[in-house]
C-alpha positions as a Markdown table, in Angstrom:
| # | Residue | x | y | z |
|---|---|---|---|---|
| 1 | Met | 95.5 | 129.5 | 107.9 |
| 2 | Pro | 96.9 | 131.2 | 104.8 |
| 3 | Gln | 96.4 | 134.9 | 104.4 |
| 4 | Gly | 94.2 | 136.3 | 101.7 |
| 5 | Leu | 91.6 | 133.4 | 101.4 |
| 6 | Ser | 88.0 | 134.3 | 102.1 |
| 7 | Pro | 86.4 | 132.3 | 103.6 |
| 8 | Pro | 89.5 | 130.7 | 105.2 |
| 9 | Cys | 90.9 | 127.6 | 103.6 |
| 10 | Ala | 91.5 | 124.5 | 105.6 |
| 11 | Ser | 93.0 | 121.1 | 104.8 |
| 12 | Arg | 92.4 | 117.6 | 106.2 |
| 13 | Pro | 93.5 | 114.0 | 105.4 |
| 14 | Ala | 91.5 | 112.5 | 102.6 |
| 15 | Thr | 88.9 | 109.8 | 103.2 |
| 16 | Pro | 87.5 | 107.1 | 100.9 |
| 17 | Asp | 84.6 | 109.5 | 100.3 |
| 18 | Asp | 87.0 | 111.9 | 98.7 |
| 19 | Ile | 88.3 | 109.5 | 96.1 |
| 20 | Pro | 86.2 | 111.0 | 93.2 |
| 21 | His | 87.7 | 114.4 | 94.0 |
| 22 | Leu | 91.2 | 112.9 | 94.2 |
| 23 | Ala | 90.7 | 111.2 | 90.8 |
| 24 | His | 89.7 | 114.5 | 89.2 |
| 25 | Phe | 92.8 | 116.2 | 90.7 |
| 26 | Gln | 95.1 | 113.4 | 89.4 |
| 27 | Val | 93.7 | 113.8 | 85.9 |
| 28 | Met | 94.0 | 117.6 | 86.1 |
| 29 | Ala | 97.6 | 117.5 | 87.3 |
| 30 | Gly | 98.6 | 114.8 | 84.8 |
| 31 | Asp | 98.5 | 117.1 | 81.8 |
| 32 | Gly | 97.1 | 114.3 | 79.7 |
| 33 | His | 99.2 | 111.4 | 81.0 |
| 34 | Met | 96.2 | 109.8 | 82.7 |
| 35 | Glu | 94.2 | 110.0 | 79.5 |
| 36 | Ala | 97.0 | 108.4 | 77.6 |
| 37 | Leu | 97.2 | 105.5 | 80.1 |
| 38 | Tyr | 93.5 | 104.9 | 80.6 |
| 39 | His | 91.4 | 106.0 | 77.6 |
| 40 | Asp | 89.0 | 103.4 | 76.2 |
| 41 | Leu | 90.3 | 100.6 | 78.4 |
| 42 | Val | 86.9 | 99.7 | 79.9 |
| 43 | Pro | 83.7 | 100.3 | 77.8 |
| 44 | Gly | 81.4 | 102.8 | 79.6 |
| 45 | Lys | 84.1 | 103.9 | 82.1 |
| 46 | Ser | 85.6 | 107.3 | 82.0 |
| 47 | Val | 89.3 | 108.0 | 82.5 |
| 48 | Thr | 88.5 | 109.6 | 85.9 |
| 49 | Glu | 86.5 | 106.6 | 87.0 |
| 50 | Leu | 89.4 | 104.3 | 86.1 |
| 51 | Val | 92.0 | 106.6 | 87.8 |
| 52 | Ala | 89.8 | 106.5 | 91.0 |
| 53 | Arg | 90.7 | 102.8 | 91.5 |
| 54 | Arg | 94.3 | 103.8 | 92.1 |
| 55 | Phe | 93.4 | 105.5 | 95.3 |
| 56 | Ser | 92.1 | 102.3 | 96.8 |
| 57 | Phe | 95.4 | 100.5 | 96.3 |
| 58 | Glu | 96.2 | 99.8 | 100.0 |
| 59 | Gly | 99.9 | 99.6 | 100.9 |
| 60 | Ser | 100.8 | 101.8 | 97.8 |
| 61 | Thr | 101.9 | 105.4 | 97.6 |
| 62 | Lys | 98.9 | 105.8 | 95.2 |
| 63 | Ser | 96.4 | 105.3 | 98.1 |
| 64 | Tyr | 94.1 | 108.0 | 99.4 |
| 65 | Arg | 96.0 | 107.7 | 102.7 |
| 66 | His | 98.8 | 109.8 | 101.1 |
| 67 | Cys | 96.4 | 112.6 | 100.2 |
| 68 | His | 94.9 | 115.7 | 101.7 |
| 69 | Val | 92.0 | 117.9 | 100.5 |
| 70 | Ala | 91.6 | 121.6 | 100.8 |
| 71 | Glu | 88.1 | 122.9 | 101.8 |
| 72 | Leu | 86.4 | 126.3 | 101.6 |
| 73 | Gly | 83.5 | 125.9 | 104.0 |
| 74 | Asp | 82.2 | 122.4 | 103.4 |
| 75 | Arg | 83.3 | 122.2 | 99.8 |
| 76 | Val | 86.4 | 120.4 | 98.5 |
| 77 | Val | 88.3 | 122.8 | 96.3 |
| 78 | Gly | 91.7 | 121.3 | 95.9 |
| 79 | Gly | 93.9 | 118.3 | 96.6 |
| 80 | Leu | 97.4 | 117.2 | 97.5 |
| 81 | His | 99.1 | 113.9 | 97.0 |
| 82 | Cys | 102.5 | 113.5 | 98.5 |
| 83 | His | 104.7 | 110.8 | 100.0 |
| 84 | Pro | 108.3 | 109.7 | 100.5 |
| 85 | Phe | 109.7 | 109.3 | 97.0 |
| 86 | Asp | 111.6 | 106.1 | 97.7 |
| 87 | Ala | 108.4 | 104.3 | 98.8 |
| 88 | Met | 107.3 | 104.2 | 95.1 |
| 89 | Ala | 109.8 | 101.5 | 94.5 |
| 90 | Asn | 107.4 | 99.0 | 96.2 |
| 91 | Asp | 104.3 | 100.1 | 94.2 |
| 92 | Pro | 102.9 | 97.6 | 91.8 |
| 93 | Ser | 102.0 | 98.6 | 88.2 |
| 94 | Asp | 98.3 | 98.9 | 87.5 |
| 95 | Pro | 97.4 | 95.6 | 85.9 |
| 96 | Leu | 94.6 | 97.2 | 83.9 |
| 97 | Val | 97.0 | 99.3 | 81.8 |
| 98 | Pro | 98.6 | 97.5 | 78.8 |
| 99 | Glu | 102.4 | 97.4 | 79.0 |
| 100 | Glu | 102.9 | 99.4 | 75.8 |
| 101 | Arg | 101.0 | 102.3 | 77.3 |
| 102 | Phe | 103.6 | 102.9 | 80.0 |
| 103 | Ala | 105.9 | 104.3 | 77.4 |
| 104 | Val | 104.1 | 107.7 | 77.9 |
| 105 | Val | 105.5 | 108.0 | 81.4 |
| 106 | Glu | 109.1 | 106.8 | 80.7 |
| 107 | Ala | 110.4 | 110.3 | 80.7 |
| 108 | Phe | 109.7 | 110.4 | 84.5 |
| 109 | Asp | 112.0 | 107.4 | 85.0 |
| 110 | His | 115.0 | 109.5 | 83.7 |
| 111 | Leu | 114.4 | 112.0 | 86.4 |
| 112 | Asp | 114.1 | 109.7 | 89.4 |
| 113 | Phe | 117.8 | 109.9 | 90.4 |
| 114 | Ala | 117.3 | 113.6 | 91.3 |
| 115 | Ala | 114.4 | 112.8 | 93.7 |
| 116 | Val | 115.9 | 109.9 | 95.6 |
| 117 | Gly | 115.7 | 110.5 | 99.4 |
| 118 | Thr | 113.1 | 113.4 | 99.0 |
| 119 | Phe | 109.5 | 113.8 | 100.0 |
| 120 | His | 107.7 | 113.8 | 96.7 |
| 121 | Ile | 104.7 | 116.0 | 95.8 |
| 122 | Asn | 102.9 | 114.0 | 93.1 |
| 123 | Val | 99.7 | 116.2 | 92.8 |
| 124 | Val | 98.8 | 119.8 | 93.6 |
| 125 | Ala | 95.5 | 120.7 | 92.0 |
| 126 | Val | 92.7 | 123.2 | 92.5 |
| 127 | Tyr | 89.3 | 123.2 | 90.7 |
| 128 | Pro | 89.3 | 125.9 | 88.0 |
| 129 | Glu | 86.7 | 128.0 | 89.6 |
| 130 | Phe | 88.8 | 128.3 | 92.8 |
| 131 | Gln | 92.1 | 129.0 | 91.2 |
| 132 | Gly | 93.9 | 132.3 | 91.8 |
| 133 | Gln | 92.9 | 132.4 | 95.5 |
| 134 | Gly | 96.1 | 131.1 | 97.0 |
| 135 | Ile | 94.9 | 127.6 | 97.5 |
| 136 | Gly | 97.8 | 126.1 | 95.5 |
| 137 | Thr | 100.2 | 127.9 | 97.7 |
| 138 | Phe | 98.3 | 126.7 | 100.8 |
| 139 | Leu | 98.7 | 123.1 | 99.6 |
| 140 | Ile | 102.4 | 123.4 | 98.8 |
| 141 | Lys | 103.0 | 124.8 | 102.2 |
| 142 | Ala | 101.0 | 121.9 | 103.7 |
| 143 | Ala | 103.2 | 119.4 | 101.8 |
| 144 | Ile | 106.4 | 121.0 | 103.0 |
| 145 | Thr | 105.1 | 120.9 | 106.5 |
| 146 | Gln | 104.4 | 117.2 | 106.1 |
| 147 | Ala | 107.9 | 116.6 | 104.7 |
| 148 | Gln | 109.5 | 118.4 | 107.7 |
| 149 | Ser | 107.3 | 116.6 | 110.2 |
| 150 | Gln | 108.5 | 113.3 | 108.7 |
| 151 | Gly | 112.2 | 114.3 | 109.0 |
| 152 | Phe | 112.8 | 115.1 | 105.3 |
| 153 | Thr | 115.1 | 118.0 | 104.4 |
| 154 | Lys | 114.3 | 118.0 | 100.7 |
| 155 | Ala | 111.0 | 117.9 | 98.7 |
| 156 | Ser | 110.6 | 117.2 | 95.0 |
| 157 | Leu | 108.1 | 117.5 | 92.2 |
| 158 | Ala | 108.0 | 117.1 | 88.5 |
| 159 | Val | 106.6 | 119.7 | 86.1 |
| 160 | Phe | 106.8 | 120.5 | 82.4 |
| 161 | Glu | 108.9 | 123.5 | 81.6 |
| 162 | Glu | 106.1 | 124.8 | 79.4 |
| 163 | Asn | 103.7 | 124.9 | 82.3 |
| 164 | Ala | 104.8 | 128.5 | 83.2 |
| 165 | Gly | 102.2 | 129.2 | 85.8 |
| 166 | Ala | 103.0 | 126.1 | 87.9 |
| 167 | Leu | 106.7 | 126.6 | 87.4 |
| 168 | Arg | 106.5 | 130.1 | 88.8 |
| 169 | Leu | 104.5 | 128.9 | 91.8 |
| 170 | Tyr | 107.1 | 126.2 | 92.6 |
| 171 | Gln | 110.0 | 128.6 | 92.2 |
| 172 | Arg | 108.4 | 131.0 | 94.7 |
| 173 | His | 108.5 | 128.2 | 97.2 |
| 174 | Gly | 112.2 | 127.5 | 96.7 |
| 175 | Phe | 112.0 | 124.6 | 94.2 |
| 176 | Lys | 114.9 | 124.6 | 91.7 |
| 177 | Glu | 115.6 | 122.5 | 88.7 |
| 178 | Ala | 117.6 | 119.4 | 89.6 |
| 179 | Ala | 117.2 | 117.4 | 86.3 |
| 180 | Arg | 115.4 | 117.6 | 83.0 |
| 181 | His | 114.5 | 115.2 | 80.2 |
| 182 | Pro | 112.4 | 115.5 | 77.0 |
| 183 | Gly | 108.8 | 114.6 | 77.7 |
| 184 | Ser | 107.4 | 111.5 | 76.0 |
| 185 | Arg | 105.4 | 112.9 | 73.0 |
| 186 | His | 101.8 | 111.7 | 72.8 |
| 187 | Pro | 98.8 | 113.3 | 71.2 |
| 188 | Met | 96.9 | 113.3 | 74.5 |
| 189 | Val | 99.7 | 114.9 | 76.5 |
| 190 | Lys | 99.3 | 118.7 | 76.8 |
| 191 | Tyr | 103.0 | 119.6 | 76.7 |
| 192 | Asp | 105.8 | 118.3 | 74.4 |
| 193 | Gly | 108.8 | 120.1 | 75.8 |
| 194 | Asp | 111.2 | 119.2 | 78.6 |
| 195 | Leu | 110.0 | 117.6 | 81.9 |
| 196 | Leu | 111.8 | 119.0 | 85.0 |
| 197 | Met | 112.4 | 117.4 | 88.4 |
| 198 | Met | 112.5 | 120.3 | 90.9 |
| 199 | Val | 113.9 | 120.0 | 94.4 |
| 200 | Ala | 113.5 | 122.4 | 97.4 |
| 201 | Arg | 115.8 | 122.1 | 100.4 |
| 202 | Asp | 114.9 | 122.9 | 104.0 |
């Protein structure tokens, strides 16, 4: 258990019942990318509802099977999505998203070379009302433990340089810049500066 959390925080593997939470965490961590990909695609369906479908993609790194949730008592307060980076090469594109919308995530493709062979942390997110209690740190440590248990000596994650709070958190856990590329500008994306791939070594 991490120190300084009251009541103690615990994590567990995600289940299908957690998918609504996982979708919220993906949207939160996406800094507007999920909105750019999914807005107005299906009448009457929110971005979060459409993102939730991704976690049912069996055999994909997007599946809930690659996720954990953090709990305080019986309440889900945060989420973690992580997996071997190289496994993403076998993931299909979401057929719901028009091809032209994928341009918003092209910047990530320019960073992939720096993450090859790593254990990749795709999402670390905590509901706003529970932030500042060490839960993000708890989840990062859980991801690093997973990486080590699977024999990985390096972990990776992508973050915008302008996201100063997240950047400081990752740096405290040994993540260092391995590559950078200008982000894809889009009115729905929160940041328009450089996107970084950060890597931590065991």
